[in-house]
Amino acid sequence: MKIVNTPEEVRKQVALWKKEGFSVGLVPTMGFLHEGHGSLIKKASEENDKVVVSVFVNPIQFGPSEDLASYPRDLKHDTELVSECGGDMIFSPSPSDMYCEDFCSFVDVENLTSGLCGAKRPGHFRGVCTVVTKLFNIVQPERAYFGQKDAQQLAVIKRMVRDLNVPVTIVPCPIVREADGLAKSSRNTYLSSEERKAAVILNKSLKKGLAALTSGERNAEVVKNIIKDTLNSEPLAKIDYVEIVDSSALAPVTNINSSILTAIAVYIGKTRLIDNFTFNL
Amino acid sequence: MKIVNTPEEVRKQVALWKKEGFSVGLVPTMGFLHEGHGSLIKKASEENDKVVVSVFVNPIQFGPSEDLASYPRDLKHDTELVSECGGDMIFSPSPSDMYCEDFCSFVDVENLTSGLCGAKRPGHFRGVCTVVTKLFNIVQPERAYFGQKDAQQLAVIKRMVRDLNVPVTIVPCPIVREADGLAKSSRNTYLSSEERKAAVILNKSLKKGLAALTSGERNAEVVKNIIKDTLNSEPLAKIDYVEIVDSSALAPVTNINSSILTAIAVYIGKTRLIDNFTFNL
């Protein structure tokens, strides 16, 4: 497994690959990889000749009171997983490899970023769009792979790609879950064993919401209340948001008559977890 | 001369060129081309196998009270000039080819855009950076050519390219002037014959400022006052700004001890004209 740290090294290797006619896939990650990331890397290696996995805890997408310093890191384990899943190169830059001191250029997607996670995390998606733009420009992949767990991120990146004519195909990949239904997340490692048990309530509540939808309920408020009531039944859970929005513009929906995204963010103790499902009409 | 209107048509042609191993240069313009643009196209055709000239009056870089509707257009003459100067394709999209109704993604360069023209034209450089990003992504050129007349634009684009790892080499091209020294500009066409004569004061004032610098003056205020006094001697001229800033960060300079940009914006009647020079120490 080749691990490189600078944009120049990535460009050099990718240029050699492209000279040989190889297609290149990119899996952007913040590291501490789990089976969810593994599924993206596997899909990327099925669809491309070469796969670059970026491992970078991107400082500009964290708010001042967020977990940048404590965000888990384990490049040794990441390297093993990338190798097992068929990746060809890890790009693991330092913050100074990515942002020089007088860095001042940003990519911003409006509208889609004002609600859901964006409402509580000002600047988060600007940080995400900026680093993803940089990664796309450094790697110049044919395809890039994003997990549907970060549903708003996926919608925002898709919009950015459409609006700015970015020459990369975005490939969404399904959420990977633990046996009990909890969505895989690097942040699950923050949970105590008691909290870990309680965290199953996220997926459980979404299942109840989905059941209401499949049995014909079309009032978003009713569905949201079913989810909220379920979440509130768990003493360790504190709701951040429960929202039903349209799948592409992410605007709140009152009556469900098109494809929607149901997204939740919930604190389990001090750990903020997210989960979602889409429902296509 | 091939004229295409949609991003898809550009991509298709450029892909064919790249398959044949041709290098591609891009000259982004707002049309109504003059010899200044001609010099960019000539340089691009010297340095690349194929040259794309975009002709697009970009609505999102005009303020509400600016001259979007009246901005001069002449695609027939543009086509002749592009052909004479060695261009291979004109990309002339309509606003709806570039911006769909729910467009909401923007590229922003901070700091460098707060002064000079940016101070009076909020959102202007955001519009420029966004459209240039789109054009780069559509054409994917090796090199792109920008005139030094728009000195702040050039500095902003260079910063954007550096910060976002944009895989395009920016080639600055010198200002082309009329016989009497007036910098060529599509906006010169707005001037009455009396105003046209008065407009020579811009270059005249800069020459006096440069003379002071070359004879050793290092106090920016003194140099600016020489320029201002010259401009004020012309009754039809109204100063918008006269600034001396450092060449790369565009921060105002008090004592001149490094490379600087001296930039002016002046109303001649209702027409706002710009000019500048750089002075390297």
mmCIF file with all atom_site columns, N, CA and C in Angstrom, chain B residues 34-71:
data_model
loop_
_atom_site.group_PDB
_atom_site.id
_atom_site.type_symbol
_atom_site.label_atom_id
_atom_site.label_alt_id
_atom_site.label_comp_id
_atom_site.label_asym_id
_atom_site.label_entity_id
_atom_site.label_seq_id
_atom_site.pdbx_PDB_ins_code
_atom_site.Cartn_x
_atom_site.Cartn_y
_atom_site.Cartn_z
_atom_site.occupancy
_atom_site.B_iso_or_equiv
_atom_site.pdbx_formal_charge
_atom_site.auth_seq_id
_atom_site.auth_comp_id
_atom_site.auth_asym_id
_atom_site.auth_atom_id
_atom_site.pdbx_PDB_model_num
ATOM 1   N N  . HIS B 1 34 ? -11.448 42.887 -28.218 1.00 0.00 ? 34 HIS B N  1
ATOM 2   C CA . HIS B 1 34 ? -10.552 43.902 -28.786 1.00 0.00 ? 34 HIS B CA 1
ATOM 3   C C  . HIS B 1 34 ? -9.139  43.328 -28.828 1.00 0.00 ? 34 HIS B C  1
ATOM 4   N N  . GLU B 1 35 ? -8.185  44.172 -29.210 1.00 0.00 ? 35 GLU B N  1
ATOM 5   C CA . GLU B 1 35 ? -6.815  43.669 -29.367 1.00 0.00 ? 35 GLU B CA 1
ATOM 6   C C  . GLU B 1 35 ? -6.226  43.103 -28.075 1.00 0.00 ? 35 GLU B C  1
ATOM 7   N N  . GLY B 1 36 ? -6.731  43.591 -26.928 1.00 0.00 ? 36 GLY B N  1
ATOM 8   C CA . GLY B 1 36 ? -6.276  43.026 -25.652 1.00 0.00 ? 36 GLY B CA 1
ATOM 9   C C  . GLY B 1 36 ? -6.596  41.540 -25.601 1.00 0.00 ? 36 GLY B C  1
ATOM 10  N N  . HIS B 1 37 ? -7.877  41.220 -25.863 1.00 0.00 ? 37 HIS B N  1
ATOM 11  C CA . HIS B 1 37 ? -8.256  39.796 -25.929 1.00 0.00 ? 37 HIS B CA 1
ATOM 12  C C  . HIS B 1 37 ? -7.452  39.083 -27.011 1.00 0.00 ? 37 HIS B C  1
ATOM 13  N N  . GLY B 1 38 ? -7.281  39.780 -28.150 1.00 0.00 ? 38 GLY B N  1
ATOM 14  C CA . GLY B 1 38 ? -6.542  39.188 -29.271 1.00 0.00 ? 38 GLY B CA 1
ATOM 15  C C  . GLY B 1 38 ? -5.153  38.731 -28.837 1.00 0.00 ? 38 GLY B C  1
ATOM 16  N N  . SER B 1 39 ? -4.510  39.552 -27.994 1.00 0.00 ? 39 SER B N  1
ATOM 17  C CA . SER B 1 39 ? -3.154  39.180 -27.551 1.00 0.00 ? 39 SER B CA 1
ATOM 18  C C  . SER B 1 39 ? -3.190  37.923 -26.670 1.00 0.00 ? 39 SER B C  1
ATOM 19  N N  . LEU B 1 40 ? -4.260  37.770 -25.890 1.00 0.00 ? 40 LEU B N  1
ATOM 20  C CA . LEU B 1 40 ? -4.395  36.552 -25.064 1.00 0.00 ? 40 LEU B CA 1
ATOM 21  C C  . LEU B 1 40 ? -4.575  35.321 -25.962 1.00 0.00 ? 40 LEU B C  1
ATOM 22  N N  . ILE B 1 41 ? -5.429  35.475 -26.977 1.00 0.00 ? 41 ILE B N  1
ATOM 23  C CA . ILE B 1 41 ? -5.727  34.339 -27.860 1.00 0.00 ? 41 ILE B CA 1
ATOM 24  C C  . ILE B 1 41 ? -4.471  33.944 -28.648 1.00 0.00 ? 41 ILE B C  1
ATOM 25  N N  . LYS B 1 42 ? -3.736  34.966 -29.115 1.00 0.00 ? 42 LYS B N  1
ATOM 26  C CA . LYS B 1 42 ? -2.489  34.678 -29.849 1.00 0.00 ? 42 LYS B CA 1
ATOM 27  C C  . LYS B 1 42 ? -1.507  33.922 -28.954 1.00 0.00 ? 42 LYS B C  1
ATOM 28  N N  . LYS B 1 43 ? -1.345  34.408 -27.726 1.00 0.00 ? 43 LYS B N  1
ATOM 29  C CA . LYS B 1 43 ? -0.406  33.747 -26.819 1.00 0.00 ? 43 LYS B CA 1
ATOM 30  C C  . LYS B 1 43 ? -0.863  32.315 -26.546 1.00 0.00 ? 43 LYS B C  1
ATOM 31  N N  . ALA B 1 44 ? -2.178  32.158 -26.342 1.00 0.00 ? 44 ALA B N  1
ATOM 32  C CA . ALA B 1 44 ? -2.719  30.818 -26.076 1.00 0.00 ? 44 ALA B CA 1
ATOM 33  C C  . ALA B 1 44 ? -2.462  29.889 -27.259 1.00 0.00 ? 44 ALA B C  1
ATOM 34  N N  . SER B 1 45 ? -2.595  30.425 -28.485 1.00 0.00 ? 45 SER B N  1
ATOM 35  C CA . SER B 1 45 ? -2.417  29.539 -29.645 1.00 0.00 ? 45 SER B CA 1
ATOM 36  C C  . SER B 1 45 ? -0.944  29.239 -29.896 1.00 0.00 ? 45 SER B C  1
ATOM 37  N N  . GLU B 1 46 ? -0.053  30.101 -29.403 1.00 0.00 ? 46 GLU B N  1
ATOM 38  C CA . GLU B 1 46 ? 1.378   29.773 -29.457 1.00 0.00 ? 46 GLU B CA 1
ATOM 39  C C  . GLU B 1 46 ? 1.736   28.644 -28.487 1.00 0.00 ? 46 GLU B C  1
ATOM 40  N N  . GLU B 1 47 ? 1.041   28.629 -27.333 1.00 0.00 ? 47 GLU B N  1
ATOM 41  C CA . GLU B 1 47 ? 1.455   27.717 -26.253 1.00 0.00 ? 47 GLU B CA 1
ATOM 42  C C  . GLU B 1 47 ? 0.637   26.432 -26.168 1.00 0.00 ? 47 GLU B C  1
ATOM 43  N N  . ASN B 1 48 ? -0.446  26.324 -26.981 1.00 0.00 ? 48 ASN B N  1
ATOM 44  C CA . ASN B 1 48 ? -1.320  25.145 -26.909 1.00 0.00 ? 48 ASN B CA 1
ATOM 45  C C  . ASN B 1 48 ? -1.677  24.674 -28.312 1.00 0.00 ? 48 ASN B C  1
ATOM 46  N N  . ASP B 1 49 ? -2.016  23.389 -28.428 1.00 0.00 ? 49 ASP B N  1
ATOM 47  C CA . ASP B 1 49 ? -2.430  22.862 -29.734 1.00 0.00 ? 49 ASP B CA 1
ATOM 48  C C  . ASP B 1 49 ? -3.811  23.377 -30.117 1.00 0.00 ? 49 ASP B C  1
ATOM 49  N N  . LYS B 1 50 ? -4.682  23.516 -29.136 1.00 0.00 ? 50 LYS B N  1
ATOM 50  C CA . LYS B 1 50 ? -6.047  23.970 -29.408 1.00 0.00 ? 50 LYS B CA 1
ATOM 51  C C  . LYS B 1 50 ? -6.426  25.063 -28.404 1.00 0.00 ? 50 LYS B C  1
ATOM 52  N N  . VAL B 1 51 ? -7.203  26.038 -28.868 1.00 0.00 ? 51 VAL B N  1
ATOM 53  C CA . VAL B 1 51 ? -7.592  27.163 -28.003 1.00 0.00 ? 51 VAL B CA 1
ATOM 54  C C  . VAL B 1 51 ? -9.111  27.347 -28.009 1.00 0.00 ? 51 VAL B C  1
ATOM 55  N N  . VAL B 1 52 ? -9.673  27.320 -26.804 1.00 0.00 ? 52 VAL B N  1
ATOM 56  C CA . VAL B 1 52 ? -11.100 27.609 -26.617 1.00 0.00 ? 52 VAL B CA 1
ATOM 57  C C  . VAL B 1 52 ? -11.226 29.030 -26.083 1.00 0.00 ? 52 VAL B C  1
ATOM 58  N N  . VAL B 1 53 ? -12.076 29.841 -26.721 1.00 0.00 ? 53 VAL B N  1
ATOM 59  C CA . VAL B 1 53 ? -12.378 31.181 -26.213 1.00 0.00 ? 53 VAL B CA 1
ATOM 60  C C  . VAL B 1 53 ? -13.827 31.162 -25.734 1.00 0.00 ? 53 VAL B C  1
ATOM 61  N N  . SER B 1 54 ? -14.031 31.437 -24.447 1.00 0.00 ? 54 SER B N  1
ATOM 62  C CA . SER B 1 54 ? -15.418 31.527 -23.976 1.00 0.00 ? 54 SER B CA 1
ATOM 63  C C  . SER B 1 54 ? -15.884 32.969 -24.093 1.00 0.00 ? 54 SER B C  1
ATOM 64  N N  . VAL B 1 55 ? -17.104 33.134 -24.584 1.00 0.00 ? 55 VAL B N  1
ATOM 65  C CA . VAL B 1 55 ? -17.725 34.453 -24.735 1.00 0.00 ? 55 VAL B CA 1
ATOM 66  C C  . VAL B 1 55 ? -19.014 34.400 -23.934 1.00 0.00 ? 55 VAL B C  1
ATOM 67  N N  . PHE B 1 56 ? -18.990 35.005 -22.748 1.00 0.00 ? 56 PHE B N  1
ATOM 68  C CA . PHE B 1 56 ? -20.153 34.880 -21.863 1.00 0.00 ? 56 PHE B CA 1
ATOM 69  C C  . PHE B 1 56 ? -20.215 36.090 -20.942 1.00 0.00 ? 56 PHE B C  1
ATOM 70  N N  . VAL B 1 57 ? -21.255 36.890 -21.102 1.00 0.00 ? 57 VAL B N  1
ATOM 71  C CA . VAL B 1 57 ? -21.476 38.016 -20.197 1.00 0.00 ? 57 VAL B CA 1
ATOM 72  C C  . VAL B 1 57 ? -22.135 37.430 -18.945 1.00 0.00 ? 57 VAL B C  1
ATOM 73  N N  . ASN B 1 58 ? -21.305 37.229 -17.930 1.00 0.00 ? 58 ASN B N  1
ATOM 74  C CA . ASN B 1 58 ? -21.665 36.444 -16.746 1.00 0.00 ? 58 ASN B CA 1
ATOM 75  C C  . ASN B 1 58 ? -22.550 37.237 -15.786 1.00 0.00 ? 58 ASN B C  1
ATOM 76  N N  . PRO B 1 59 ? -23.841 36.957 -15.738 1.00 0.00 ? 59 PRO B N  1
ATOM 77  C CA . PRO B 1 59 ? -24.744 37.812 -14.945 1.00 0.00 ? 59 PRO B CA 1
ATOM 78  C C  . PRO B 1 59 ? -24.368 37.904 -13.465 1.00 0.00 ? 59 PRO B C  1
ATOM 79  N N  . ILE B 1 60 ? -23.836 36.805 -12.885 1.00 0.00 ? 60 ILE B N  1
ATOM 80  C CA . ILE B 1 60 ? -23.633 36.827 -11.418 1.00 0.00 ? 60 ILE B CA 1
ATOM 81  C C  . ILE B 1 60 ? -22.420 37.647 -10.986 1.00 0.00 ? 60 ILE B C  1
ATOM 82  N N  . GLN B 1 61 ? -21.666 38.238 -11.938 1.00 0.00 ? 61 GLN B N  1
ATOM 83  C CA . GLN B 1 61 ? -20.586 39.118 -11.495 1.00 0.00 ? 61 GLN B CA 1
ATOM 84  C C  . GLN B 1 61 ? -20.952 40.594 -11.640 1.00 0.00 ? 61 GLN B C  1
ATOM 85  N N  . PHE B 1 62 ? -22.201 40.863 -12.053 1.00 0.00 ? 62 PHE B N  1
ATOM 86  C CA . PHE B 1 62 ? -22.695 42.244 -12.137 1.00 0.00 ? 62 PHE B CA 1
ATOM 87  C C  . PHE B 1 62 ? -23.554 42.555 -10.917 1.00 0.00 ? 62 PHE B C  1
ATOM 88  N N  . GLY B 1 63 ? -23.371 43.733 -10.348 1.00 0.00 ? 63 GLY B N  1
ATOM 89  C CA . GLY B 1 63 ? -24.252 44.188 -9.274  1.00 0.00 ? 63 GLY B CA 1
ATOM 90  C C  . GLY B 1 63 ? -25.577 44.671 -9.850  1.00 0.00 ? 63 GLY B C  1
ATOM 91  N N  . PRO B 1 64 ? -26.584 44.838 -8.981  1.00 0.00 ? 64 PRO B N  1
ATOM 92  C CA . PRO B 1 64 ? -27.915 45.235 -9.453  1.00 0.00 ? 64 PRO B CA 1
ATOM 93  C C  . PRO B 1 64 ? -27.927 46.570 -10.203 1.00 0.00 ? 64 PRO B C  1
ATOM 94  N N  . SER B 1 65 ? -27.001 47.485 -9.853  1.00 0.00 ? 65 SER B N  1
ATOM 95  C CA . SER B 1 65 ? -27.016 48.793 -10.523 1.00 0.00 ? 65 SER B CA 1
ATOM 96  C C  . SER B 1 65 ? -25.949 48.873 -11.608 1.00 0.00 ? 65 SER B C  1
ATOM 97  N N  . GLU B 1 66 ? -25.387 47.739 -12.001 1.00 0.00 ? 66 GLU B N  1
ATOM 98  C CA . GLU B 1 66 ? -24.319 47.753 -13.002 1.00 0.00 ? 66 GLU B CA 1
ATOM 99  C C  . GLU B 1 66 ? -24.857 47.514 -14.417 1.00 0.00 ? 66 GLU B C  1
ATOM 100 N N  . ASP B 1 67 ? -23.900 47.420 -15.378 1.00 0.00 ? 67 ASP B N  1
ATOM 101 C CA . ASP B 1 67 ? -24.268 47.503 -16.794 1.00 0.00 ? 67 ASP B CA 1
ATOM 102 C C  . ASP B 1 67 ? -24.477 46.158 -17.504 1.00 0.00 ? 67 ASP B C  1
ATOM 103 N N  . LEU B 1 68 ? -25.084 45.192 -16.783 1.00 0.00 ? 68 LEU B N  1
ATOM 104 C CA . LEU B 1 68 ? -25.317 43.869 -17.395 1.00 0.00 ? 68 LEU B CA 1
ATOM 105 C C  . LEU B 1 68 ? -26.115 43.970 -18.696 1.00 0.00 ? 68 LEU B C  1
ATOM 106 N N  . ALA B 1 69 ? -27.250 44.680 -18.646 1.00 0.00 ? 69 ALA B N  1
ATOM 107 C CA . ALA B 1 69 ? -28.134 44.723 -19.825 1.00 0.00 ? 69 ALA B CA 1
ATOM 108 C C  . ALA B 1 69 ? -27.480 45.466 -20.984 1.00 0.00 ? 69 ALA B C  1
ATOM 109 N N  . SER B 1 70 ? -26.730 46.533 -20.661 1.00 0.00 ? 70 SER B N  1
ATOM 110 C CA . SER B 1 70 ? -26.165 47.359 -21.730 1.00 0.00 ? 70 SER B CA 1
ATOM 111 C C  . SER B 1 70 ? -24.758 46.920 -22.139 1.00 0.00 ? 70 SER B C  1
ATOM 112 N N  . TYR B 1 71 ? -24.216 45.902 -21.464 1.00 0.00 ? 71 TYR B N  1
ATOM 113 C CA . TYR B 1 71 ? -22.842 45.486 -21.790 1.00 0.00 ? 71 TYR B CA 1
ATOM 114 C C  . TYR B 1 71 ? -22.771 45.128 -23.274 1.00 0.00 ? 71 TYR B C  1
#
